C-alpha cells in the first residue's frame, strides 16, 4: 500500500478539532443553563439577582449564540419611595410575569422551557453593569437575545409596560417568539380567609334576615342612600379610579427644593391625588346646589327667597366651574383667555 494522502488526513484532523470545540461549548452552555435553573429555583418569584460577576459569567463571557434569552430589570432600592417612577409596582409585575412563564413552561418538553431567564440588577451593588448597558434613568428593562451583545440588547419602551404584566408579556412574545402563557395572578383571598369569611357569613345570616324583615337595616335609611349617591358622584368626577389604578400619591416633593411639596403637577401626563380631590370637591358643590334647587328650593313659597337663593347658587356654581377650567388649562398649557374673557381672570 502507498502512503495515506495528506488531504484526507488534514480534513480528518480539522473535523475532529471542530467537533471537540463544539462539544466543549455545548457542555459549557448546558452547565450555565443548569446553573441558571438552579438560581431560578432558589428565588421565590423566579427572578435571578445578577451582579457584575454573574453578568459576565452568563452573558459577556459566553460565546454566541447562547441557548437562552435574558430579560433584565434594572432596579434601585433608594428610588422606591419616588412614586412617580412606579419602580416597586413594575418590579412586582416583572416578578409576576417571571413566575407565570416558569409555571406555564415547567414541562421540559415545552418549546419555551429554559429558553428565557428573568433577572434583576441592583444599582447599589452593580454600578459597573449599569454603565455597561448605558442605563442613566429608571425604569429600565433590557432583553438580551442569544446573538446579542450588551450594546445590541433591546430596551423595553415605556409603552411596553404601560399595562404592566400584560404589556411585558406581549413584548416578550413579540421579540422572542416564546410563549409566556396566561398571567397567573395570586387570588385576593387565601383559602383560609375564604373559609373564615363563609363561617362568619353563616353565623350572621339569621340576624341579617331578621333585621331585613323588621325593616331596621341601614338600607332602609334614606340618609344612607343620599350619602352613597354623593360619594359615588364625587368618586366619579374626582378621578379617584385613576389614582387607585395608577397608585398616584396625593403630593410629591419638589426636586429643586426638597423642603417644598407639590400638590398640583403642571403637565397633562400625570395627575396627583390632591388635584383629583380638588376637582371632585368643586364639581360636588355644583351637583349639590343643583339638587338643592330642584328638590328643596321648589318647596319654598316665597318667590323673592327663591330668586335670591337661585342667584347665589348660580354664582357659586359659575365660580366652581371656572376654577376647574382654569386648573385644566394651567395643567395642559392652554391660555385661560381662550375660554374666558380676560376681564374675568
mmCIF file of C-alpha atoms in Angstrom:
data_model
loop_
_atom_site.group_PDB
_atom_site.id
_atom_site.type_symbol
_atom_site.label_atom_id
_atom_site.label_comp_id
_atom_site.label_asym_id
_atom_site.label_seq_id
_atom_site.Cartn_x
_atom_site.Cartn_y
_atom_site.Cartn_z
ATOM 1 C CA UNK A 1 0.000 0.000 0.000
ATOM 2 C CA UNK A 2 1.107 3.527 -0.738
ATOM 3 C CA UNK A 3 1.265 6.430 1.754
ATOM 4 C CA UNK A 4 -2.019 7.914 3.008
ATOM 5 C CA UNK A 5 -2.905 11.064 1.056
ATOM 6 C CA UNK A 6 -2.331 14.268 3.040
ATOM 7 C CA UNK A 7 -5.650 15.972 2.137
ATOM 8 C CA UNK A 8 -7.975 13.404 3.798
ATOM 9 C CA UNK A 9 -5.702 13.371 6.865
ATOM 10 C CA UNK A 10 -5.831 17.144 7.206
ATOM 11 C CA UNK A 11 -9.592 17.068 6.683
ATOM 12 C CA UNK A 12 -9.971 14.392 9.380
ATOM 13 C CA UNK A 13 -7.900 16.345 11.904
ATOM 14 C CA UNK A 14 -9.833 19.560 11.180
ATOM 15 C CA UNK A 15 -13.181 17.797 11.578
ATOM 16 C CA UNK A 16 -12.150 16.254 14.908
ATOM 17 C CA UNK A 17 -10.918 19.638 16.117
ATOM 18 C CA UNK A 18 -14.224 21.339 15.295
ATOM 19 C CA UNK A 19 -16.214 18.522 16.907
ATOM 20 C CA UNK A 20 -14.129 18.824 20.067
ATOM 21 C CA UNK A 21 -14.691 22.589 20.237
ATOM 22 C CA UNK A 22 -18.420 22.209 19.544
ATOM 23 C CA UNK A 23 -18.865 19.521 22.213
ATOM 24 C CA UNK A 24 -16.910 21.648 24.698
ATOM 25 C CA UNK A 25 -19.080 24.702 24.021
ATOM 26 C CA UNK A 26 -22.261 22.624 24.265
ATOM 27 C CA UNK A 27 -21.200 21.208 27.621
ATOM 28 C CA UNK A 28 -20.272 24.700 28.839
ATOM 29 C CA UNK A 29 -23.623 26.148 27.726
ATOM 30 C CA UNK A 30 -25.540 23.277 29.289
ATOM 31 C CA UNK A 31 -23.681 23.853 32.560
ATOM 32 C CA UNK A 32 -24.672 27.511 32.531
ATOM 33 C CA UNK A 33 -28.307 26.656 31.773
ATOM 34 C CA UNK A 34 -28.289 24.209 34.662
ATOM 35 C CA UNK A 35 -26.805 26.850 36.966
ATOM 36 C CA UNK A 36 -29.392 29.419 35.863
ATOM 37 C CA UNK A 37 -32.185 26.906 36.506
ATOM 38 C CA UNK A 38 -30.730 26.266 39.961
ATOM 39 C CA UNK A 39 -30.633 30.005 40.766
ATOM 40 C CA UNK A 40 -34.150 30.377 39.386
ATOM 41 C CA UNK A 41 -35.432 27.578 41.618
ATOM 42 C CA UNK A 42 -33.971 29.257 44.721
ATOM 43 C CA UNK A 43 -35.813 32.506 44.021
ATOM 44 C CA UNK A 44 -39.403 32.747 45.289
ATOM 45 C CA UNK A 45 -40.577 34.619 42.192
ATOM 46 C CA UNK A 46 -38.128 33.044 39.746
ATOM 47 C CA UNK A 47 -36.214 36.310 39.241
ATOM 48 C CA UNK A 48 -32.439 35.829 39.419
ATOM 49 C CA UNK A 49 -30.364 38.534 41.104
ATOM 50 C CA UNK A 50 -27.321 39.370 38.977
ATOM 51 C CA UNK A 51 -24.211 41.347 39.838
ATOM 52 C CA UNK A 52 -21.143 42.416 37.872
ATOM 53 C CA UNK A 53 -19.547 38.961 38.191
ATOM 54 C CA UNK A 54 -22.609 36.846 37.321
ATOM 55 C CA UNK A 55 -23.489 39.166 34.437
ATOM 56 C CA UNK A 56 -20.101 38.430 32.941
ATOM 57 C CA UNK A 57 -20.456 34.697 33.589
ATOM 58 C CA UNK A 58 -23.845 34.293 31.934
ATOM 59 C CA UNK A 59 -23.661 36.951 29.210
ATOM 60 C CA UNK A 60 -20.423 38.696 28.279
ATOM 61 C CA UNK A 61 -18.144 35.660 28.760
ATOM 62 C CA UNK A 62 -20.441 33.258 26.917
ATOM 63 C CA UNK A 63 -19.804 32.834 23.224
ATOM 64 C CA UNK A 64 -22.775 33.425 20.974
ATOM 65 C CA UNK A 65 -25.174 32.018 20.169
ATOM 66 C CA UNK A 66 -26.289 31.443 23.741
ATOM 67 C CA UNK A 67 -29.069 28.847 24.175
ATOM 68 C CA UNK A 68 -31.248 31.291 26.149
ATOM 69 C CA UNK A 69 -32.694 34.795 26.305
ATOM 70 C CA UNK A 70 -32.236 37.054 29.344
ATOM 71 C CA UNK A 71 -34.657 39.788 30.431
ATOM 72 C CA UNK A 72 -33.121 42.191 32.968
ATOM 73 C CA UNK A 73 -34.947 44.622 35.257
ATOM 74 C CA UNK A 74 -32.691 47.455 36.422
ATOM 75 C CA UNK A 75 -33.614 48.418 39.968
ATOM 76 C CA UNK A 76 -32.566 50.932 42.607
ATOM 77 C CA UNK A 77 -33.935 50.446 46.119
ATOM 78 C CA UNK A 78 -33.180 54.073 47.007
ATOM 79 C CA UNK A 79 -35.685 55.245 44.379
ATOM 80 C CA UNK A 80 -38.590 53.080 45.535
ATOM 81 C CA UNK A 81 -40.031 55.981 47.521
ATOM 82 C CA UNK A 82 -40.370 58.070 44.335
ATOM 83 C CA UNK A 83 -43.937 57.116 43.447
ATOM 84 C CA UNK A 84 -43.840 58.751 40.030
ATOM 85 C CA UNK A 85 -41.326 56.099 38.862
ATOM 86 C CA UNK A 86 -43.584 53.158 39.880
ATOM 87 C CA UNK A 87 -40.475 51.004 40.431
ATOM 88 C CA UNK A 88 -41.998 48.828 43.156
ATOM 89 C CA UNK A 89 -45.137 48.237 41.109
ATOM 90 C CA UNK A 90 -43.179 47.424 37.949
ATOM 91 C CA UNK A 91 -40.798 45.148 39.866
ATOM 92 C CA UNK A 92 -43.773 43.291 41.340
ATOM 93 C CA UNK A 93 -45.367 42.751 37.926
ATOM 94 C CA UNK A 94 -41.992 41.771 36.454
ATOM 95 C CA UNK A 95 -41.804 39.020 39.085
ATOM 96 C CA UNK A 96 -45.404 38.069 38.271
ATOM 97 C CA UNK A 97 -44.528 37.593 34.589
ATOM 98 C CA UNK A 98 -41.465 35.554 35.589
ATOM 99 C CA UNK A 99 -43.407 33.196 37.853
ATOM 100 C CA UNK A 100 -46.174 32.849 35.236
ATOM 101 C CA UNK A 101 -43.658 31.994 32.490
ATOM 102 C CA UNK A 102 -41.984 29.379 34.687
ATOM 103 C CA UNK A 103 -45.289 27.845 35.756
ATOM 104 C CA UNK A 104 -46.696 27.758 32.220
ATOM 105 C CA UNK A 105 -43.493 26.219 30.801
ATOM 106 C CA UNK A 106 -42.351 23.926 33.603
ATOM 107 C CA UNK A 107 -42.738 20.848 31.371
ATOM 108 C CA UNK A 108 -39.247 20.037 29.951
ATOM 109 C CA UNK A 109 -40.878 19.060 26.666
ATOM 110 C CA UNK A 110 -42.212 22.623 26.261
ATOM 111 C CA UNK A 111 -40.560 24.581 23.442
ATOM 112 C CA UNK A 112 -40.087 27.570 25.774
ATOM 113 C CA UNK A 113 -38.679 25.638 28.755
ATOM 114 C CA UNK A 114 -35.350 27.091 29.986
ATOM 115 C CA UNK A 115 -35.226 29.433 26.971
ATOM 116 C CA UNK A 116 -35.800 32.673 28.894
ATOM 117 C CA UNK A 117 -34.497 33.778 32.287
ATOM 118 C CA UNK A 118 -35.747 36.780 34.247
ATOM 119 C CA UNK A 119 -33.076 38.702 36.153
ATOM 120 C CA UNK A 120 -32.690 41.952 38.043
ATOM 121 C CA UNK A 121 -29.697 44.155 38.832
ATOM 122 C CA UNK A 122 -29.488 46.457 41.846
ATOM 123 C CA UNK A 123 -27.716 49.767 41.231
ATOM 124 C CA UNK A 124 -26.096 49.860 44.657
ATOM 125 C CA UNK A 125 -24.353 46.512 44.054
ATOM 126 C CA UNK A 126 -23.705 46.647 40.292
ATOM 127 C CA UNK A 127 -22.949 50.175 39.145
ATOM 128 C CA UNK A 128 -20.490 48.859 36.560
ATOM 129 C CA UNK A 129 -23.244 46.786 34.935
ATOM 130 C CA UNK A 130 -25.455 49.868 34.731
ATOM 131 C CA UNK A 131 -22.610 51.659 32.943
ATOM 132 C CA UNK A 132 -22.079 48.745 30.546
ATOM 133 C CA UNK A 133 -25.701 48.948 29.423
ATOM 134 C CA UNK A 134 -25.667 52.748 29.436
ATOM 135 C CA UNK A 135 -28.582 52.944 31.875
ATOM 136 C CA UNK A 136 -28.971 56.502 33.152
ATOM 137 C CA UNK A 137 -32.666 56.575 34.084
ATOM 138 C CA UNK A 138 -35.271 54.259 35.563
ATOM 139 C CA UNK A 139 -37.484 52.339 34.980
ATOM 140 C CA UNK A 140 -35.363 50.379 32.510
ATOM 141 C CA UNK A 141 -35.782 46.825 31.188
ATOM 142 C CA UNK A 142 -33.478 45.141 28.652
ATOM 143 C CA UNK A 143 -33.860 41.958 26.583
ATOM 144 C CA UNK A 144 -30.636 40.191 25.556
ATOM 145 C CA UNK A 145 -31.023 37.625 22.792
ATOM 146 C CA UNK A 146 -28.849 34.574 22.069
ATOM 147 C CA UNK A 147 -26.810 36.503 19.479
ATOM 148 C CA UNK A 148 -26.873 39.916 21.176
ATOM 149 C CA UNK A 149 -24.020 41.711 22.843
ATOM 150 C CA UNK A 150 -24.881 44.078 25.682
ATOM 151 C CA UNK A 151 -24.982 47.077 23.347
ATOM 152 C CA UNK A 152 -27.200 45.207 20.867
ATOM 153 C CA UNK A 153 -29.775 44.324 23.529
ATOM 154 C CA UNK A 154 -33.316 45.634 23.091
ATOM 155 C CA UNK A 155 -34.745 48.158 25.535
ATOM 156 C CA UNK A 156 -38.371 47.867 26.537
ATOM 157 C CA UNK A 157 -40.093 51.180 25.844
ATOM 158 C CA UNK A 158 -42.365 52.757 28.441
ATOM 159 C CA UNK A 159 -45.348 51.856 26.281
ATOM 160 C CA UNK A 160 -44.353 48.185 26.556
ATOM 161 C CA UNK A 161 -45.088 48.171 30.285
ATOM 162 C CA UNK A 162 -47.960 50.659 30.334
ATOM 163 C CA UNK A 163 -50.337 47.805 31.177
ATOM 164 C CA UNK A 164 -47.731 46.276 33.473
ATOM 165 C CA UNK A 165 -47.610 42.456 33.373
ATOM 166 C CA UNK A 166 -49.771 42.055 30.269
ATOM 167 C CA UNK A 167 -47.686 44.547 28.261
ATOM 168 C CA UNK A 168 -44.447 42.901 29.368
ATOM 169 C CA UNK A 169 -45.777 39.512 28.280
ATOM 170 C CA UNK A 170 -46.731 40.845 24.841
ATOM 171 C CA UNK A 171 -43.270 42.420 24.436
ATOM 172 C CA UNK A 172 -41.529 39.147 25.292
ATOM 173 C CA UNK A 173 -43.666 37.064 22.950
ATOM 174 C CA UNK A 174 -43.254 39.517 20.057
ATOM 175 C CA UNK A 175 -39.450 39.716 20.380
ATOM 176 C CA UNK A 176 -38.520 36.149 21.343
ATOM 177 C CA UNK A 177 -41.345 34.120 19.739
ATOM 178 C CA UNK A 178 -41.540 32.236 23.030
ATOM 179 C CA UNK A 179 -44.834 31.560 24.776
ATOM 180 C CA UNK A 180 -45.304 33.263 28.148
ATOM 181 C CA UNK A 181 -48.834 31.993 28.650
ATOM 182 C CA UNK A 182 -51.584 33.423 30.861
ATOM 183 C CA UNK A 183 -50.554 35.657 33.757
ATOM 184 C CA UNK A 184 -51.064 33.715 36.998
ATOM 185 C CA UNK A 185 -52.170 36.428 39.425
ATOM 186 C CA UNK A 186 -52.491 35.385 43.074
ATOM 187 C CA UNK A 187 -56.068 35.332 44.446
ATOM 188 C CA UNK A 188 -57.233 38.296 46.528
ATOM 189 C CA UNK A 189 -58.143 35.975 49.416
ATOM 190 C CA UNK A 190 -56.447 32.795 50.540
ATOM 191 C CA UNK A 191 -58.383 29.569 51.091
ATOM 192 C CA UNK A 192 -58.284 30.076 54.870
ATOM 193 C CA UNK A 193 -59.609 33.632 54.580
ATOM 194 C CA UNK A 194 -62.445 32.457 52.318
ATOM 195 C CA UNK A 195 -63.289 29.687 54.799
ATOM 196 C CA UNK A 196 -63.433 32.082 57.777
ATOM 197 C CA UNK A 197 -65.481 34.576 55.739
ATOM 198 C CA UNK A 198 -68.035 31.876 54.882
ATOM 199 C CA UNK A 199 -68.271 30.776 58.521
ATOM 200 C CA UNK A 200 -68.810 34.394 59.639
ATOM 201 C CA UNK A 201 -71.456 34.885 56.948
ATOM 202 C CA UNK A 202 -73.363 31.771 58.068
ATOM 203 C CA UNK A 203 -73.259 32.927 61.716
ATOM 204 C CA UNK A 204 -74.594 36.411 60.921
ATOM 205 C CA UNK A 205 -77.133 35.317 58.303
ATOM 206 C CA UNK A 206 -80.077 34.722 60.758
ATOM 207 C CA UNK A 207 -79.554 38.148 62.369
ATOM 208 C CA UNK A 208 -79.385 39.848 58.965
ATOM 209 C CA UNK A 209 -82.608 38.160 57.810
ATOM 210 C CA UNK A 210 -84.374 39.266 60.997
ATOM 211 C CA UNK A 211 -83.261 42.887 60.506
ATOM 212 C CA UNK A 212 -84.395 42.878 56.869
ATOM 213 C CA UNK A 213 -87.842 41.553 57.760
ATOM 214 C CA UNK A 214 -88.278 44.144 60.527
ATOM 215 C CA UNK A 215 -87.130 46.977 58.214
ATOM 216 C CA UNK A 216 -84.387 48.174 60.562
ATOM 217 C CA UNK A 217 -81.343 47.866 58.340
ATOM 218 C CA UNK A 218 -79.129 50.648 57.032
ATOM 219 C CA UNK A 219 -80.602 50.027 53.592
ATOM 220 C CA UNK A 220 -83.932 51.359 54.853
ATOM 221 C CA UNK A 221 -82.378 54.672 55.923
ATOM 222 C CA UNK A 222 -82.754 57.411 53.228
ATOM 223 C CA UNK A 223 -79.727 59.257 54.593
ATOM 224 C CA UNK A 224 -77.509 56.294 53.747
ATOM 225 C CA UNK A 225 -78.724 56.353 50.139
ATOM 226 C CA UNK A 226 -78.187 60.122 49.965
ATOM 227 C CA UNK A 227 -74.648 59.828 51.319
ATOM 228 C CA UNK A 228 -73.920 56.940 48.960
ATOM 229 C CA UNK A 229 -75.146 58.927 45.948
ATOM 230 C CA UNK A 230 -72.959 61.914 46.871
ATOM 231 C CA UNK A 231 -69.946 59.633 47.401
ATOM 232 C CA UNK A 232 -70.413 57.887 44.035
ATOM 233 C CA UNK A 233 -70.777 61.264 42.323
ATOM 234 C CA UNK A 234 -67.594 62.555 43.985
ATOM 235 C CA UNK A 235 -65.755 59.297 43.179
ATOM 236 C CA UNK A 236 -66.779 59.546 39.520
ATOM 237 C CA UNK A 237 -65.756 63.149 38.878
ATOM 238 C CA UNK A 238 -62.584 63.275 41.003
ATOM 239 C CA UNK A 239 -60.554 60.738 39.017
ATOM 240 C CA UNK A 240 -60.294 58.514 42.090
ATOM 241 C CA UNK A 241 -60.306 55.346 39.965
ATOM 242 C CA UNK A 242 -57.298 56.645 38.015
ATOM 243 C CA UNK A 243 -55.485 57.353 41.301
ATOM 244 C CA UNK A 244 -56.240 53.854 42.596
ATOM 245 C CA UNK A 245 -55.184 52.054 39.411
ATOM 246 C CA UNK A 246 -52.019 54.094 38.983
ATOM 247 C CA UNK A 247 -51.384 54.329 42.752
ATOM 248 C CA UNK A 248 -50.840 58.053 42.459
ATOM 249 C CA UNK A 249 -49.634 59.937 45.561
ATOM 250 C CA UNK A 250 -51.602 62.890 46.919
ATOM 251 C CA UNK A 251 -48.499 65.080 46.642
ATOM 252 C CA UNK A 252 -44.805 64.862 45.751
ATOM 253 C CA UNK A 253 -41.569 66.510 46.873
ATOM 254 C CA UNK A 254 -40.205 69.336 44.747
ATOM 255 C CA UNK A 255 -36.965 68.145 43.119
ATOM 256 C CA UNK A 256 -35.497 71.653 43.079
ATOM 257 C CA UNK A 257 -36.388 72.323 46.709
ATOM 258 C CA UNK A 258 -36.904 69.172 48.852
ATOM 259 C CA UNK A 259 -38.438 71.311 51.645
ATOM 260 C CA UNK A 260 -41.455 72.079 49.433
ATOM 261 C CA UNK A 261 -44.370 69.835 48.494
ATOM 262 C CA UNK A 262 -46.126 69.838 45.109
ATOM 263 C CA UNK A 263 -49.894 69.301 45.223
ATOM 264 C CA UNK A 264 -50.664 70.321 41.624
ATOM 265 C CA UNK A 265 -48.446 68.919 38.851
ATOM 266 C CA UNK A 266 -48.213 71.046 35.720
ATOM 267 C CA UNK A 267 -48.399 68.722 32.708
ATOM 268 C CA UNK A 268 -51.012 66.543 31.076
ATOM 269 C CA UNK A 269 -49.170 63.255 31.592
ATOM 270 C CA UNK A 270 -49.675 62.990 35.342
ATOM 271 C CA UNK A 271 -52.296 63.810 37.979
ATOM 272 C CA UNK A 272 -51.709 63.894 41.729
ATOM 273 C CA UNK A 273 -54.374 62.803 44.180
ATOM 274 C CA UNK A 274 -54.923 66.308 45.557
ATOM 275 C CA UNK A 275 -55.778 67.583 42.064
ATOM 276 C CA UNK A 276 -58.499 64.985 41.655
ATOM 277 C CA UNK A 277 -59.940 65.660 45.097
ATOM 278 C CA UNK A 278 -59.999 69.397 44.398
ATOM 279 C CA UNK A 279 -61.831 68.983 41.092
ATOM 280 C CA UNK A 280 -64.191 66.445 42.633
ATOM 281 C CA UNK A 281 -64.981 68.802 45.508
ATOM 282 C CA UNK A 282 -65.780 71.675 43.113
ATOM 283 C CA UNK A 283 -67.988 69.504 40.929
ATOM 284 C CA UNK A 284 -69.734 68.088 44.013
ATOM 285 C CA UNK A 285 -70.584 71.639 45.110
ATOM 286 C CA UNK A 286 -72.259 72.231 41.751
ATOM 287 C CA UNK A 287 -74.104 68.919 41.936
ATOM 288 C CA UNK A 288 -75.381 69.518 45.478
ATOM 289 C CA UNK A 289 -76.542 73.028 44.592
ATOM 290 C CA UNK A 290 -78.432 71.661 41.577
ATOM 291 C CA UNK A 291 -80.059 69.012 43.761
ATOM 292 C CA UNK A 292 -80.959 71.659 46.349
ATOM 293 C CA UNK A 293 -82.543 73.903 43.723
ATOM 294 C CA UNK A 294 -84.557 71.103 42.114
ATOM 295 C CA UNK A 295 -85.660 69.264 45.274
ATOM 296 C CA UNK A 296 -85.742 71.758 48.180
ATOM 297 C CA UNK A 297 -85.995 75.304 46.854
ATOM 298 C CA UNK A 298 -89.087 74.496 44.771
ATOM 299 C CA UNK A 299 -90.992 73.836 48.013
ATOM 300 C CA UNK A 300 -90.385 77.413 49.235
ATOM 301 C CA UNK A 301 -93.440 79.611 48.504
ATOM 302 C CA UNK A 302 -91.700 82.987 48.782
ATOM 303 C CA UNK A 303 -90.694 83.969 45.234
ATOM 304 C CA UNK A 304 -88.131 86.571 46.392
ATOM 305 C CA UNK A 305 -86.328 83.979 48.533
ATOM 306 C CA UNK A 306 -86.304 81.591 45.595
ATOM 307 C CA UNK A 307 -84.809 84.261 43.331
ATOM 308 C CA UNK A 308 -82.074 85.280 45.794
ATOM 309 C CA UNK A 309 -81.080 81.681 46.541
ATOM 310 C CA UNK A 310 -81.023 80.823 42.818
ATOM 311 C CA UNK A 311 -78.753 83.781 42.037
ATOM 312 C CA UNK A 312 -76.351 82.831 44.855
ATOM 313 C CA UNK A 313 -76.340 79.168 43.717
ATOM 314 C CA UNK A 314 -75.634 80.169 40.117
ATOM 315 C CA UNK A 315 -72.769 82.462 41.144
ATOM 316 C CA UNK A 316 -71.193 79.767 43.318
ATOM 317 C CA UNK A 317 -71.626 77.172 40.538
ATOM 318 C CA UNK A 318 -70.092 79.542 37.987
ATOM 319 C CA UNK A 319 -67.132 80.175 40.320
ATOM 320 C CA UNK A 320 -66.573 76.415 40.855
ATOM 321 C CA UNK A 321 -66.691 75.583 37.127
ATOM 322 C CA UNK A 322 -64.373 78.493 36.347
ATOM 323 C CA UNK A 323 -61.807 77.131 38.830
ATOM 324 C CA UNK A 324 -61.982 73.682 37.214
ATOM 325 C CA UNK A 325 -61.460 75.107 33.717
ATOM 326 C CA UNK A 326 -58.609 77.312 34.948
ATOM 327 C CA UNK A 327 -56.882 74.318 36.580
ATOM 328 C CA UNK A 328 -57.287 72.232 33.417
ATOM 329 C CA UNK A 329 -55.836 74.997 31.226
ATOM 330 C CA UNK A 330 -52.954 75.537 33.649
ATOM 331 C CA UNK A 331 -52.045 71.814 33.512
ATOM 332 C CA UNK A 332 -52.283 71.477 29.747
ATOM 333 C CA UNK A 333 -50.605 74.809 28.971
ATOM 334 C CA UNK A 334 -53.541 76.451 27.182
ATOM 335 C CA UNK A 335 -54.288 80.084 27.992
ATOM 336 C CA UNK A 336 -57.316 80.704 30.155
ATOM 337 C CA UNK A 337 -58.310 83.611 27.897
ATOM 338 C CA UNK A 338 -59.096 81.071 25.165
ATOM 339 C CA UNK A 339 -62.249 80.142 27.098
ATOM 340 C CA UNK A 340 -62.895 83.136 29.348
ATOM 341 C CA UNK A 341 -62.794 86.892 28.622
ATOM 342 C CA UNK A 342 -59.664 88.499 30.074
ATOM 343 C CA UNK A 343 -61.817 90.675 32.321
ATOM 344 C CA UNK A 344 -62.978 87.540 34.181
ATOM 345 C CA UNK A 345 -59.493 86.271 35.099
#
